[in-house]
PDB file of C-alpha atoms in Angstrom:
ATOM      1  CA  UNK A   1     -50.862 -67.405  70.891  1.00 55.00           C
ATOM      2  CA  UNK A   2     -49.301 -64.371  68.954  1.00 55.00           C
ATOM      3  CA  UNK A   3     -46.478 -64.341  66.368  1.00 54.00           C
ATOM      4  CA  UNK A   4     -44.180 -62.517  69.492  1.00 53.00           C
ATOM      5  CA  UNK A   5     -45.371 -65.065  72.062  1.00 59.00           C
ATOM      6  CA  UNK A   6     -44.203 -67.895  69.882  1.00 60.00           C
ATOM      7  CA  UNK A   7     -40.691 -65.779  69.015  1.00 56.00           C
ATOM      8  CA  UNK A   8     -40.310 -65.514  72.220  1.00 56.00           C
ATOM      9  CA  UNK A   9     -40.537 -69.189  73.136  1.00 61.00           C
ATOM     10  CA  UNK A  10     -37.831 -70.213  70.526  1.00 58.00           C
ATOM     11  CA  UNK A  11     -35.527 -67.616  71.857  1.00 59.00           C
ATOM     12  CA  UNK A  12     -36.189 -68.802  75.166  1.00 60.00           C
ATOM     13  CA  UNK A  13     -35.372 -72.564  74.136  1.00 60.00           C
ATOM     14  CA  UNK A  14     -32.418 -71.705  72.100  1.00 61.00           C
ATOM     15  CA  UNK A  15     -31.385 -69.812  75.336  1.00 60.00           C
ATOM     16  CA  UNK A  16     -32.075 -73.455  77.462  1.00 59.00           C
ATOM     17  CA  UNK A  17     -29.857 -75.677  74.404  1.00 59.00           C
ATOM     18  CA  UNK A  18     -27.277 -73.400  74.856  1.00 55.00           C
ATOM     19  CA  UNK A  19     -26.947 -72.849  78.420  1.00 56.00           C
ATOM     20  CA  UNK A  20     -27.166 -77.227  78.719  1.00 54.00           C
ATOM     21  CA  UNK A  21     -24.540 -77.351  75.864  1.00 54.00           C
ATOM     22  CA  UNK A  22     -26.845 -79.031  73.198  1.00 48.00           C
ATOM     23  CA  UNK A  23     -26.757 -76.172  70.903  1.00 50.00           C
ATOM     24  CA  UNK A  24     -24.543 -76.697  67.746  1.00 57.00           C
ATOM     25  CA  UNK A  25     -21.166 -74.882  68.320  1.00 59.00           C
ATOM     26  CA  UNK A  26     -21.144 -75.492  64.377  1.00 62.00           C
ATOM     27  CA  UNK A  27     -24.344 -72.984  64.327  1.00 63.00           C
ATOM     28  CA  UNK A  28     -22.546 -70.541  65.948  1.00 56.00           C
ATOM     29  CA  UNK A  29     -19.428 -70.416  64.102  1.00 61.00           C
ATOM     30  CA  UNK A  30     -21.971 -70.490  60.826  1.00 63.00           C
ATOM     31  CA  UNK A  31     -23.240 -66.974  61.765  1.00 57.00           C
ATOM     32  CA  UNK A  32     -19.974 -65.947  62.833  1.00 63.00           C
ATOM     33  CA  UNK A  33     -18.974 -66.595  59.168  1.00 62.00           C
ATOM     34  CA  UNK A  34     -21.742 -64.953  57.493  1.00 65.00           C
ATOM     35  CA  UNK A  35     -21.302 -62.050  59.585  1.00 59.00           C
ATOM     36  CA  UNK A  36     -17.343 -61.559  59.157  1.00 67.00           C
ATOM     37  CA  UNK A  37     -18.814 -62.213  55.087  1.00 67.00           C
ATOM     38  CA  UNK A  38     -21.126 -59.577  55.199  1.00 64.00           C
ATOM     39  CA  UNK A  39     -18.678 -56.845  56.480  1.00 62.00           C
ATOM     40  CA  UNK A  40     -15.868 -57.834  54.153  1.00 67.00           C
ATOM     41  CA  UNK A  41     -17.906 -57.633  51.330  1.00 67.00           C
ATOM     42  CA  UNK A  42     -19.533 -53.881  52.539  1.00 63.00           C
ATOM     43  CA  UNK A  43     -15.245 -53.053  52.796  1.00 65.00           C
ATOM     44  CA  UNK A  44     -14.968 -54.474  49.505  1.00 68.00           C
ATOM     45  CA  UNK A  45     -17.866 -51.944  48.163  1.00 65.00           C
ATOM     46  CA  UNK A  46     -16.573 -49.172  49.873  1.00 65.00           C
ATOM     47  CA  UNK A  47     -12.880 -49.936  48.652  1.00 65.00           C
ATOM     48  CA  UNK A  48     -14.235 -50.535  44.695  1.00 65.00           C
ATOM     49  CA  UNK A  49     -16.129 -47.317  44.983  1.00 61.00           C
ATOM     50  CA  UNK A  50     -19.693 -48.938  44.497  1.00 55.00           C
ATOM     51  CA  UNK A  51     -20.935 -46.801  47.765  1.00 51.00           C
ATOM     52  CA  UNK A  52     -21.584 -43.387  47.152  1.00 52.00           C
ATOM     53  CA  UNK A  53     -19.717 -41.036  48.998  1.00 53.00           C
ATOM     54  CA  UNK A  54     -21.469 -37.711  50.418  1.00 50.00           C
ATOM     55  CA  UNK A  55     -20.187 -35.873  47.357  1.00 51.00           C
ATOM     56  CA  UNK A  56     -21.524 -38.565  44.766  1.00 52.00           C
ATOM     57  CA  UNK A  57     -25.118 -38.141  46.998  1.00 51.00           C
ATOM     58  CA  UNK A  58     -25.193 -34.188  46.419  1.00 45.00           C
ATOM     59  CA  UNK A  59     -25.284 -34.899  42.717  1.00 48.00           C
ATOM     60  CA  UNK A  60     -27.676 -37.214  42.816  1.00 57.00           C
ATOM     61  CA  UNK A  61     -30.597 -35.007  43.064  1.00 55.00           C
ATOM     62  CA  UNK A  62     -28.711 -32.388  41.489  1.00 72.00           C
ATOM     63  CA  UNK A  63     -29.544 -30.526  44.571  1.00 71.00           C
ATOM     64  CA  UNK A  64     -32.418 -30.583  44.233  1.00 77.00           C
ATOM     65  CA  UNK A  65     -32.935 -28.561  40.575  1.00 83.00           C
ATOM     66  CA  UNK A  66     -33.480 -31.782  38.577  1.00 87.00           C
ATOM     67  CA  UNK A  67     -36.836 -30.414  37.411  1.00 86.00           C
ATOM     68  CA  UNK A  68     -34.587 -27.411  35.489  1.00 88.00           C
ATOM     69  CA  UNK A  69     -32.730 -30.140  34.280  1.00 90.00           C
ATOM     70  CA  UNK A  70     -35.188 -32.138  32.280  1.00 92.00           C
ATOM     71  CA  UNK A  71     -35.027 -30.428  28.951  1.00 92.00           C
ATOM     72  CA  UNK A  72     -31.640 -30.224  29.219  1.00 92.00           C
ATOM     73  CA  UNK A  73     -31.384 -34.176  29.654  1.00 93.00           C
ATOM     74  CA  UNK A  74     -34.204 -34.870  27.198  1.00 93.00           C
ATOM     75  CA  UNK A  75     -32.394 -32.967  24.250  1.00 93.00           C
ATOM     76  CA  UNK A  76     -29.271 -35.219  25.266  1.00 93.00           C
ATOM     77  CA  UNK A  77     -30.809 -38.594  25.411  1.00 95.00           C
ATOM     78  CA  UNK A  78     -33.951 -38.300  22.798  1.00 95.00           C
ATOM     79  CA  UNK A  79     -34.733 -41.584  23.306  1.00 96.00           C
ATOM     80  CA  UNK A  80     -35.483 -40.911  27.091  1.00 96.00           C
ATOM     81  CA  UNK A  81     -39.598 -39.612  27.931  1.00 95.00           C
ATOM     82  CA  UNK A  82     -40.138 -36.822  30.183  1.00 94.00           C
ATOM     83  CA  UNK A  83     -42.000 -38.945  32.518  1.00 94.00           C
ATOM     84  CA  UNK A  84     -39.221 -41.316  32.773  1.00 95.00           C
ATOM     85  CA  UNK A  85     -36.839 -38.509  33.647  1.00 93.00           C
ATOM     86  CA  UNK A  86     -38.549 -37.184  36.009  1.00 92.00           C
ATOM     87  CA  UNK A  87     -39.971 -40.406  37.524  1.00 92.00           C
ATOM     88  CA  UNK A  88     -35.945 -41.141  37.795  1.00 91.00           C
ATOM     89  CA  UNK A  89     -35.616 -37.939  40.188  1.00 90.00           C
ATOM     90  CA  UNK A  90     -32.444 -37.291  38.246  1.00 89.00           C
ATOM     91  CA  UNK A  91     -30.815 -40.077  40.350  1.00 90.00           C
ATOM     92  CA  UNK A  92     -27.277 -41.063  39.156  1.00 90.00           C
ATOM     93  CA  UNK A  93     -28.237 -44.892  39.301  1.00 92.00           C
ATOM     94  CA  UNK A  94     -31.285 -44.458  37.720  1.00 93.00           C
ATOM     95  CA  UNK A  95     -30.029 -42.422  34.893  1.00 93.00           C
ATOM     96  CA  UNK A  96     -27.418 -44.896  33.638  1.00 95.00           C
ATOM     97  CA  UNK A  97     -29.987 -47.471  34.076  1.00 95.00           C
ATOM     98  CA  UNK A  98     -31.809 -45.680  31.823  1.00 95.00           C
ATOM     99  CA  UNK A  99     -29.275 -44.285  29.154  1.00 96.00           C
ATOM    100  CA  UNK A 100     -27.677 -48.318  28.889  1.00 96.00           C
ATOM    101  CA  UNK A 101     -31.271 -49.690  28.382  1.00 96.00           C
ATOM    102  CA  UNK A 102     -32.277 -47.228  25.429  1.00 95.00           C
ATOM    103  CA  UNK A 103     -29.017 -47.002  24.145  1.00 96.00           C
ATOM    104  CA  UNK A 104     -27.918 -50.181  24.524  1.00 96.00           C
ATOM    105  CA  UNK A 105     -24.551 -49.256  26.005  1.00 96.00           C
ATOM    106  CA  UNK A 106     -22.580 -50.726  28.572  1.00 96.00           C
ATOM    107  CA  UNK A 107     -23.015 -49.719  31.994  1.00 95.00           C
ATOM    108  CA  UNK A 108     -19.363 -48.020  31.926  1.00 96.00           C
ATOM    109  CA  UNK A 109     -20.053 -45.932  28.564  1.00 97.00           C
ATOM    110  CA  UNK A 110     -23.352 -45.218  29.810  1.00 96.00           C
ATOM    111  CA  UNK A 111     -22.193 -43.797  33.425  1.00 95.00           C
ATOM    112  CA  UNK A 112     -19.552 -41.287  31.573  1.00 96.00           C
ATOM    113  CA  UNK A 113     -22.353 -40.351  29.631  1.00 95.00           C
ATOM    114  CA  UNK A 114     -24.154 -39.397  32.794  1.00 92.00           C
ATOM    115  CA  UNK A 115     -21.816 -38.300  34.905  1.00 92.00           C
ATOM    116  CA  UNK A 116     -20.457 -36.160  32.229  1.00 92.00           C
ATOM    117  CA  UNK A 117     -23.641 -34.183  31.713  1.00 92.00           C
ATOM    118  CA  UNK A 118     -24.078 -34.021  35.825  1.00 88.00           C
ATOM    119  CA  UNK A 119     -20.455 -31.821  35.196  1.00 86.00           C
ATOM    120  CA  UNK A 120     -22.571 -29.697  32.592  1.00 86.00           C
ATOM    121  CA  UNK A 121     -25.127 -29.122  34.563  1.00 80.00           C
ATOM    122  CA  UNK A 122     -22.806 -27.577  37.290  1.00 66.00           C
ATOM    123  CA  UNK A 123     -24.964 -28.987  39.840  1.00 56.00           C
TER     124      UNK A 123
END
């Protein structure tokens, strides 16, 4: 018997408990919750700024001309390698990751930091 075979013969019984009553109206409401969770806390992201909007996206990659941009970032954050700025892709994330960890700033300091040379960079 396969893995879908088998899936398909829980679904089916679920099906059966529910349609005689037996399954739990409890487990139902549980995955109502999570669900009605789960989009309150992606509102919650969206509302806090944590999602990137489109504009946030373009700089991401600074449209695509990070490569140019490696000198430029490695003269302002010495502590950075080449390889790890360009294995970054010139990411927003992934910079601030990387300026906090060899900087030892806070997340907040450390995004300025970035987003303020993303500005320079006019990308």
């Amino acid at each position: 018997m396969n893995k879908f075979t088998e899936q398909n013969k829980a679904t089916a019984k679920q099906d059966t408990q529910a349609n005689n009553g037996t399954a739990g109206v409890a487990d139902a409401a549980a995955k109502t919750n999570q669900m009605t969770k789960a989009v309150a806390a992606d509102k919650a992201k969206i509302a806090a700024g944590t999602q990137k909007p489109a504009e946030a996206a373009k700089k991401d990659a600074f449209n695509g001309k990070w490569h140019s941009q490696i000198q430029a970032a490695k003269s302002n954050w010495s502590k950075i390698s080449e390889s790890e700025l360009l294995k970054s892709g010139g990411v927003e994330t992934n910079l601030v990751d990387l300026v906090q960890q060899r900087y030892s700033l806070s997340q907040d300091v450390a995004s300025k930091q970035v987003k303020s040379f993303i500005d320079k960079c006019h990308c």
